[in-house]
Short mmCIF file of C-alpha atoms and ligand atoms in Angstrom, two decimals:
data_model
loop_
_atom_site.label_atom_id
_atom_site.label_comp_id
_atom_site.label_asym_id
_atom_site.label_seq_id
_atom_site.Cartn_x
_atom_site.Cartn_y
_atom_site.Cartn_z
CA MET A 1 0.00 0.00 0.00
CA ALA A 2 1.61 3.25 -1.16
CA ARG A 3 1.67 6.21 1.17
CA LYS A 4 -0.80 8.90 0.13
CA ILE A 5 -0.56 12.58 -0.60
CA LEU A 6 -3.59 14.39 0.80
CA ARG A 7 -4.18 17.55 -1.24
CA ILE A 8 -6.55 20.08 0.31
CA ASN A 9 -7.87 22.81 -1.95
CA MET A 10 -9.21 25.67 0.16
CA ASN A 11 -10.69 27.46 -2.90
CA GLU A 12 -13.08 24.59 -3.49
CA LEU A 13 -13.09 23.18 0.07
CA LYS A 14 -12.18 19.85 -1.46
CA ALA A 15 -9.76 17.07 -0.47
CA THR A 16 -8.20 14.46 -2.77
CA TYR A 17 -6.00 11.48 -1.98
CA LYS A 18 -3.41 10.14 -4.42
CA ASP A 19 -0.56 7.65 -4.16
CA ILE A 20 2.73 9.43 -3.56
CA PRO A 21 4.43 9.91 -6.95
CA GLU A 22 7.66 8.06 -7.64
CA LYS A 23 9.75 11.26 -7.58
CA TRP A 24 8.88 11.82 -3.89
CA ALA A 25 8.46 8.19 -2.83
CA ARG A 26 11.79 7.94 -1.02
CA TRP A 27 11.35 11.17 0.90
CA GLY A 28 9.83 11.94 4.30
CA GLY A 29 9.83 14.81 6.81
CA ARG A 30 11.86 17.88 5.87
CA GLY A 31 13.21 16.34 2.67
CA LEU A 32 9.67 15.79 1.44
CA THR A 33 8.22 19.17 2.47
CA SER A 34 11.14 21.00 0.84
CA ALA A 35 10.93 18.87 -2.34
CA ILE A 36 7.21 19.59 -2.69
CA VAL A 37 7.64 23.33 -2.08
CA SER A 38 10.49 23.38 -4.60
CA ASP A 39 8.41 21.51 -7.21
CA GLU A 40 5.06 23.23 -6.72
CA VAL A 41 5.51 26.76 -5.36
CA ASP A 42 6.41 29.57 -7.75
CA PRO A 43 9.57 31.10 -6.23
CA THR A 44 8.38 34.60 -7.15
CA CYS A 45 4.98 34.29 -5.45
CA HIS A 46 4.04 36.40 -2.44
CA PRO A 47 4.43 34.18 0.65
CA LEU A 48 1.00 35.24 1.94
CA GLY A 49 -0.65 35.32 -1.49
CA PRO A 50 -2.81 32.66 -3.18
CA ASN A 51 0.05 30.73 -4.82
CA ASN A 52 2.03 29.71 -1.75
CA LYS A 53 1.29 26.28 -0.24
CA LEU A 54 1.60 24.86 3.26
CA VAL A 55 3.06 21.35 3.23
CA ILE A 56 2.99 19.06 6.27
CA ALA A 57 4.86 15.74 6.47
CA PRO A 58 5.69 13.22 9.18
CA GLY A 59 9.19 11.77 9.35
CA TRP A 60 10.05 8.51 7.60
CA VAL A 61 9.52 6.14 10.52
CA SER A 62 6.81 8.13 12.32
CA GLY A 63 3.84 6.00 13.28
CA THR A 64 5.73 2.69 13.03
CA PRO A 65 5.63 0.40 16.08
CA ALA A 66 8.04 1.70 18.71
CA ALA A 67 10.65 3.31 16.48
CA PRO A 68 12.30 5.52 19.11
CA SER A 69 11.98 9.32 19.14
CA SER A 70 10.36 9.41 15.71
CA GLY A 71 7.47 11.81 16.13
CA ARG A 72 8.47 15.07 14.53
CA THR A 73 6.29 16.87 12.01
CA SER A 74 7.85 18.95 9.24
CA PHE A 75 6.10 22.07 7.94
CA GLY A 76 7.23 23.68 4.68
CA ALA A 77 6.30 26.76 2.61
CA LYS A 78 7.81 29.86 1.10
CA SER A 79 8.60 31.89 4.21
CA PRO A 80 7.17 35.39 4.69
CA LEU A 81 10.14 36.07 6.96
CA THR A 82 13.02 34.98 4.71
CA GLY A 83 11.40 34.80 1.25
CA THR A 84 12.96 31.37 0.73
CA ILE A 85 11.95 27.72 1.12
CA LYS A 86 11.38 27.24 4.84
CA GLU A 87 11.29 24.05 6.83
CA SER A 88 10.25 24.21 10.46
CA ASN A 89 9.59 21.09 12.52
CA SER A 90 8.19 20.14 15.86
CA GLY A 91 7.38 17.31 18.24
CA GLY A 92 3.91 16.89 19.70
CA LEU A 93 1.08 14.57 18.73
CA SER A 94 0.67 15.31 15.02
CA SER A 95 3.41 13.34 13.27
CA GLN A 96 2.49 9.83 14.37
CA LYS A 97 -1.22 10.46 13.85
CA ILE A 98 -0.75 11.79 10.30
CA ALA A 99 1.48 8.80 9.47
CA LYS A 100 -0.99 6.30 10.95
CA LEU A 101 -3.64 7.65 8.57
CA GLY A 102 -1.39 6.41 5.75
CA LEU A 103 -0.33 9.92 4.73
CA ALA A 104 3.14 10.85 3.49
CA ALA A 105 2.22 14.54 3.27
CA ILE A 106 -0.62 17.03 3.35
CA ILE A 107 -0.49 19.83 0.76
CA ILE A 108 -2.76 22.80 1.47
CA GLU A 109 -3.35 25.27 -1.33
CA GLY A 110 -5.71 28.14 -2.18
CA SER A 111 -7.83 30.29 0.12
CA PRO A 112 -11.55 30.10 0.92
CA LYS A 113 -13.63 32.10 -1.56
CA ASP A 114 -16.03 33.11 1.21
CA GLY A 115 -13.18 34.67 3.24
CA LYS A 116 -14.15 32.57 6.26
CA TRP A 117 -11.88 30.74 8.70
CA TYR A 118 -11.95 26.96 8.85
CA THR A 119 -11.15 24.05 11.12
CA LEU A 120 -10.01 21.00 9.15
CA HIS A 121 -10.89 17.68 10.78
CA ILE A 122 -8.82 14.87 9.27
CA SER A 123 -9.62 11.25 10.09
CA LYS A 124 -9.86 7.84 8.39
CA ASP A 125 -13.19 9.03 6.95
CA GLY A 126 -11.62 11.98 5.11
CA VAL A 127 -11.49 15.74 5.64
CA LYS A 128 -14.30 17.84 7.09
CA PHE A 129 -14.28 21.61 6.62
CA GLU A 130 -15.86 23.22 9.68
CA ASP A 131 -16.59 26.84 10.53
CA ALA A 132 -13.86 28.09 12.91
CA SER A 133 -15.46 31.41 13.86
CA GLU A 134 -15.96 30.36 17.50
CA LEU A 135 -12.18 29.87 17.82
CA LEU A 136 -11.11 33.20 16.33
CA GLY A 137 -9.14 35.49 18.63
CA LYS A 138 -8.60 32.69 21.10
CA GLY A 139 -5.17 31.68 22.39
CA MET A 140 -3.86 28.18 21.79
CA GLU A 141 -4.34 27.06 25.41
CA GLU A 142 -8.09 27.58 25.09
CA VAL A 143 -8.22 26.28 21.51
CA ASP A 144 -6.54 22.99 22.50
CA LYS A 145 -8.91 22.60 25.44
CA ILE A 146 -11.99 23.24 23.28
CA CYS A 147 -10.78 20.77 20.63
CA TRP A 148 -10.24 17.96 23.14
CA GLU A 149 -13.70 18.61 24.60
CA LYS A 150 -15.34 18.71 21.18
CA TYR A 151 -13.57 15.85 19.37
CA PRO A 152 -13.05 12.28 20.62
CA ASN A 153 -9.82 10.23 20.82
CA LYS A 154 -7.49 13.00 22.11
CA PRO A 155 -6.57 14.20 18.62
CA ALA A 156 -3.54 16.17 17.50
CA VAL A 157 -4.32 19.88 17.31
CA ILE A 158 -2.25 21.96 14.89
CA GLY A 159 -3.17 25.61 15.25
CA ILE A 160 -2.35 29.29 15.12
CA GLY A 161 -2.92 31.86 17.86
CA PRO A 162 -4.16 35.45 17.45
CA VAL A 163 -0.72 36.48 16.15
CA GLY A 164 -1.05 33.98 13.31
CA GLU A 165 -4.53 35.27 12.51
CA MET A 166 -2.93 38.73 12.09
CA LYS A 167 -0.46 37.13 9.62
CA LEU A 168 2.56 38.52 11.46
CA THR A 169 5.88 37.15 10.27
CA ASN A 170 6.85 35.99 13.77
CA ALA A 171 3.84 33.64 13.97
CA GLY A 172 4.52 29.95 14.52
CA ILE A 173 2.37 26.82 14.26
CA SER A 174 1.46 25.16 17.57
CA ILE A 175 1.10 21.41 18.08
CA ASN A 176 -0.33 19.98 21.30
CA ASP A 177 1.71 17.55 23.40
CA PRO A 178 0.44 14.42 25.22
CA GLU A 179 -0.84 16.63 28.09
CA ASN A 180 -2.65 18.86 25.54
CA ASN A 181 -0.30 21.79 26.18
CA PRO A 182 0.22 24.01 23.12
CA GLY A 183 3.98 24.42 23.60
CA ARG A 184 5.37 22.33 20.75
CA TYR A 185 6.06 24.76 17.92
CA ALA A 186 7.10 24.84 14.31
CA GLY A 187 8.15 28.32 15.26
CA ARG A 188 10.58 29.52 12.64
CA GLY A 189 9.97 31.38 9.40
CA GLY A 190 6.48 32.79 10.02
CA LEU A 191 4.71 29.64 8.84
CA GLY A 192 1.77 30.45 11.15
CA ALA A 193 1.04 33.38 8.83
CA VAL A 194 1.09 31.03 5.80
CA MET A 195 -1.46 28.77 7.55
CA ALA A 196 -3.59 31.87 8.20
CA SER A 197 -3.40 32.90 4.55
CA ARG A 198 -4.95 29.52 3.68
CA GLY A 199 -7.91 30.46 5.95
CA ILE A 200 -7.17 27.78 8.53
CA LYS A 201 -7.22 28.32 12.30
CA VAL A 202 -6.90 24.68 13.35
CA ILE A 203 -6.19 21.25 11.88
CA VAL A 204 -7.47 18.38 14.04
CA VAL A 205 -5.99 14.95 13.28
CA ASP A 206 -7.68 11.79 14.59
CA ASP A 207 -5.88 8.58 13.61
CA LYS A 208 -8.34 6.13 15.18
CA GLY A 209 -9.01 3.25 12.79
CA GLY A 210 -6.43 4.48 10.28
CA PRO A 211 -4.52 1.96 8.15
CA GLY A 212 -1.23 2.49 10.02
CA VAL A 213 2.22 2.43 8.50
CA GLU A 214 3.13 -0.52 6.31
CA ILE A 215 6.45 -2.19 7.14
CA ALA A 216 7.97 -3.84 4.07
CA ASN A 217 10.38 -6.07 6.00
CA MET A 218 9.54 -6.49 9.69
CA GLU A 219 12.68 -8.47 10.56
CA LEU A 220 14.93 -5.80 9.08
CA PHE A 221 12.87 -3.07 10.75
CA LYS A 222 13.24 -4.73 14.15
CA LYS A 223 16.98 -5.08 13.64
CA GLY A 224 17.33 -1.40 12.75
CA ARG A 225 15.08 -0.33 15.62
CA LYS A 226 17.19 -2.31 18.10
CA LYS A 227 20.42 -0.85 16.73
CA LEU A 228 19.09 2.72 16.90
CA THR A 229 17.65 2.28 20.39
CA SER A 230 20.95 0.83 21.67
CA ALA A 231 22.94 3.69 20.13
CA ILE A 232 20.65 6.33 21.68
CA MET A 233 20.73 4.62 25.07
CA ALA A 234 24.52 4.26 25.04
CA HIS A 235 25.38 7.89 24.26
CA ASP A 236 26.08 10.29 27.14
CA LEU A 237 23.98 12.98 25.52
CA THR A 238 20.86 10.92 24.81
CA LYS A 239 20.82 8.02 27.32
CA GLN A 240 18.50 7.83 30.33
CA ASP A 241 19.90 10.26 32.93
CA GLY A 242 22.12 11.65 30.19
CA ALA A 243 22.55 15.37 29.51
CA LEU A 244 19.38 15.89 27.44
CA ASN A 245 17.20 13.71 29.65
CA LEU A 246 18.26 15.48 32.86
CA TYR A 247 18.60 19.06 31.67
CA GLY A 248 16.90 19.31 28.26
CA THR A 249 18.28 21.32 25.34
CA ASP A 250 18.98 24.15 27.80
CA VAL A 251 21.96 22.05 28.92
CA LEU A 252 23.64 24.12 26.21
CA MET A 253 23.29 27.35 28.20
CA ASN A 254 26.35 26.94 30.43
CA ILE A 255 28.38 25.21 27.71
CA ILE A 256 27.85 27.91 25.09
CA ASN A 257 28.34 30.63 27.69
CA GLU A 258 31.73 29.13 28.56
CA ALA A 259 32.60 28.98 24.86
CA GLY A 260 31.72 32.67 24.49
CA GLY A 261 28.93 32.14 21.96
CA LEU A 262 25.82 32.86 24.05
CA PRO A 263 23.58 35.56 22.53
CA SER A 264 23.58 38.23 25.23
CA ARG A 265 22.11 41.76 25.41
CA ASN A 266 20.98 41.88 21.79
CA PHE A 267 23.99 39.92 20.52
CA SER A 268 26.42 42.55 21.87
CA ALA A 269 28.28 39.93 23.95
CA GLY A 270 28.90 36.17 23.93
CA GLN A 271 28.80 35.64 27.67
CA PHE A 272 26.14 36.45 30.26
CA GLU A 273 26.84 36.62 34.00
CA GLY A 274 23.36 35.22 34.77
CA ALA A 275 23.61 32.19 32.43
CA ALA A 276 23.63 29.58 35.23
CA LYS A 277 20.35 30.97 36.59
CA ILE A 278 18.51 30.27 33.30
CA SER A 279 20.25 26.98 32.47
CA GLY A 280 18.87 23.47 32.11
CA GLU A 281 20.52 22.59 35.41
CA MET A 282 18.42 25.33 37.05
CA ILE A 283 15.22 24.04 35.41
CA ALA A 284 15.93 20.61 36.95
CA GLU A 285 16.60 22.24 40.34
CA MET A 286 13.31 24.15 40.21
CA VAL A 287 11.41 20.95 39.38
CA GLU A 288 13.08 19.19 42.30
CA THR A 289 12.77 21.92 44.92
CA ARG A 290 9.23 22.96 43.98
CA HIS A 291 8.09 19.31 43.88
CA ALA A 292 6.14 19.99 40.69
CA GLY A 293 6.54 20.08 36.92
CA LYS A 294 8.82 17.63 35.18
CA ALA A 295 12.27 17.32 33.67
CA GLY A 296 12.80 14.39 31.30
CA HIS A 297 9.39 14.85 29.67
CA ALA A 298 8.47 13.19 26.34
CA CYS A 299 6.92 15.61 23.85
CA HIS A 300 5.31 12.73 21.98
CA PRO A 301 4.55 9.10 22.82
CA GLY A 302 7.55 6.82 22.34
CA CYS A 303 10.37 9.32 22.70
CA ILE A 304 13.11 7.60 24.69
CA ILE A 305 15.37 10.66 24.97
CA GLN A 306 12.72 12.78 26.71
CA CYS A 307 14.46 16.14 26.61
CA SER A 308 11.36 18.27 27.19
CA ASN A 309 10.28 19.83 30.49
CA ILE A 310 7.25 21.22 32.29
CA TYR A 311 8.26 24.27 34.31
CA PRO A 312 6.53 24.83 37.68
CA ASP A 313 5.71 28.00 39.59
CA LYS A 314 6.51 28.50 43.29
CA ASP A 315 3.03 27.28 44.31
CA GLY A 316 3.34 24.06 42.30
CA SER A 317 1.12 25.19 39.41
CA ILE A 318 2.53 24.92 35.89
CA ILE A 319 3.78 28.04 34.11
CA ALA A 320 4.89 26.71 30.73
CA SER A 321 6.16 23.74 28.76
CA PRO A 322 8.82 23.50 27.47
CA ILE A 323 11.73 25.87 28.08
CA GLU A 324 14.27 25.09 25.36
CA TYR A 325 17.80 26.50 25.01
CA GLU A 326 16.77 28.86 22.20
CA THR A 327 13.83 30.15 24.25
CA ALA A 328 16.06 30.65 27.30
CA PHE A 329 18.68 32.65 25.39
CA ALA A 330 16.15 34.72 23.40
CA LEU A 331 13.88 35.66 26.30
CA GLY A 332 16.72 35.39 28.86
CA SER A 333 20.35 36.25 28.17
CA ASN A 334 19.68 38.21 25.00
CA CYS A 335 17.39 40.48 27.04
CA GLY A 336 19.77 40.50 30.02
CA ILE A 337 17.13 38.61 32.05
CA ASP A 338 18.38 35.99 34.52
CA ASP A 339 15.09 34.92 36.12
CA LEU A 340 13.72 31.58 34.91
CA ASP A 341 10.24 32.30 36.27
CA TYR A 342 10.00 35.31 33.96
CA VAL A 343 11.46 33.39 31.01
CA ALA A 344 8.73 30.79 31.66
CA LYS A 345 5.97 33.43 31.94
CA MET A 346 7.01 34.98 28.62
CA THR A 347 7.20 31.50 27.07
CA LYS A 348 3.62 30.88 28.18
CA GLU A 349 2.54 34.14 26.50
CA CYS A 350 4.32 33.15 23.27
CA ASN A 351 2.82 29.65 23.26
CA ASP A 352 -0.67 30.98 23.84
CA LEU A 353 -0.50 33.90 21.38
CA GLY A 354 1.16 31.84 18.66
CA LEU A 355 4.52 33.60 18.69
CA ASP A 356 7.93 32.15 17.93
CA THR A 357 9.90 32.56 21.18
CA ILE A 358 13.16 33.25 19.32
CA GLU A 359 11.67 36.04 17.19
CA MET A 360 9.86 37.54 20.19
CA GLY A 361 12.88 37.44 22.50
CA ASN A 362 15.11 39.04 19.91
CA THR A 363 12.45 41.68 19.19
CA ILE A 364 12.37 42.60 22.88
CA ALA A 365 16.19 42.69 22.90
CA ILE A 366 16.15 45.19 20.02
CA ALA A 367 13.53 47.28 21.87
CA MET A 368 15.83 47.26 24.90
CA GLU A 369 18.82 48.32 22.83
CA GLY A 370 16.66 51.07 21.32
CA GLY A 371 15.95 52.43 24.79
CA LEU A 372 12.33 51.33 25.31
CA LEU A 373 13.38 49.29 28.36
CA GLU A 374 16.59 48.62 30.27
CA PHE A 375 18.30 45.29 29.61
CA GLY A 376 17.24 43.01 32.45
CA ASP A 377 13.82 44.67 32.97
CA LYS A 378 11.87 41.42 33.29
CA VAL A 379 8.66 43.05 34.55
CA GLY A 380 8.64 45.54 31.68
CA ALA A 381 9.41 42.80 29.13
CA LEU A 382 6.48 40.68 30.31
CA LYS A 383 4.20 43.73 30.23
CA LEU A 384 5.07 44.29 26.55
CA PHE A 385 3.09 41.16 25.66
CA ASP A 386 -0.12 42.76 26.92
CA GLU A 387 0.66 46.10 25.32
S1 SF4 B 401 11.21 15.06 23.83
FE1 SF4 B 401 13.04 16.00 22.95
S2 SF4 B 401 14.18 14.33 22.03
FE2 SF4 B 401 12.09 13.64 22.33
S3 SF4 B 401 11.09 14.09 20.36
FE3 SF4 B 401 10.66 15.79 21.76
S4 SF4 B 401 12.26 17.28 21.23
FE4 SF4 B 401 12.97 15.29 20.41
#
């Protein structure tokens, strides 16, 4: 059974399924999204105009039985931020569910003639185009909650926040995690604005009853799976209680600071005196001392590295998930801010509004350099989100 390409035409509100053509048959994930954008999108088109396309593809072994850490979804389009082919990928629930529906990729083209916003519901029974007006203006925390209440089987929710609806070039695409938090992001390149220009607020993916992923040679697959799992579990970076599992990607904070390459105070320095206070080691300490949250969290079922985290507040409630290295430098050291609680609060705002944390942190850093705020003004930086 060949993997399928699901083509969704938003002009006609029509979905068609075709076997993946030979020229793309050996591709998956970012290779496939970039190949499709290269083949089908006019390089001179306006990124937010009618001729751009949003392409979504699971990785090659996503959705197979117990292939470790294989649940990333690739998003591709011509970027409104860079003007070039953009690939941005994320963990969360979507990749395995798309793959288990037998899909190699989803290509979304056109814009609704009626100018309305839509929710796409994708399941084994096909694609439903539903009115999304009740979700407009809502942040992704509320949108994810509404979708899990409305639809059965704890589906993947791929969505844009209010910033995406405004088609801003710092808008990312949110994917919910196993706890239905909106913090997994295809953040880079403004692809949330491309999704908005297709008239889509949310894509809900329910894989229940789907055909699953065909394995051509199960013995060979098992052999490869064992080899990969052993290699991951033997490496100091990726093993259980290894660097990523204990401290997440923010384990890089102290290392890069020591090397002199940490973006600090709007890239004016490569070292930050407060780096240790916003490091992965500090995230783990907060989880331990506050007896809440989680380090070593899996952003999708079956990840054995588990580098994600859920960051707790002083009272044990959850502020945000996850705090990654890039988020910590953008909203932390690059703004001269050395308080993890504030980095987490700003991360929560970004995740809910649909903002890329890197773009937003660096925007605040420029505002600080321009004199709007002092570097290190964490209260003022957080207030900017409301303003
Ligand atoms: S938890 Fe970390 S290692 Fe696992 S899939 Fe998510 S981002 Fe990758």
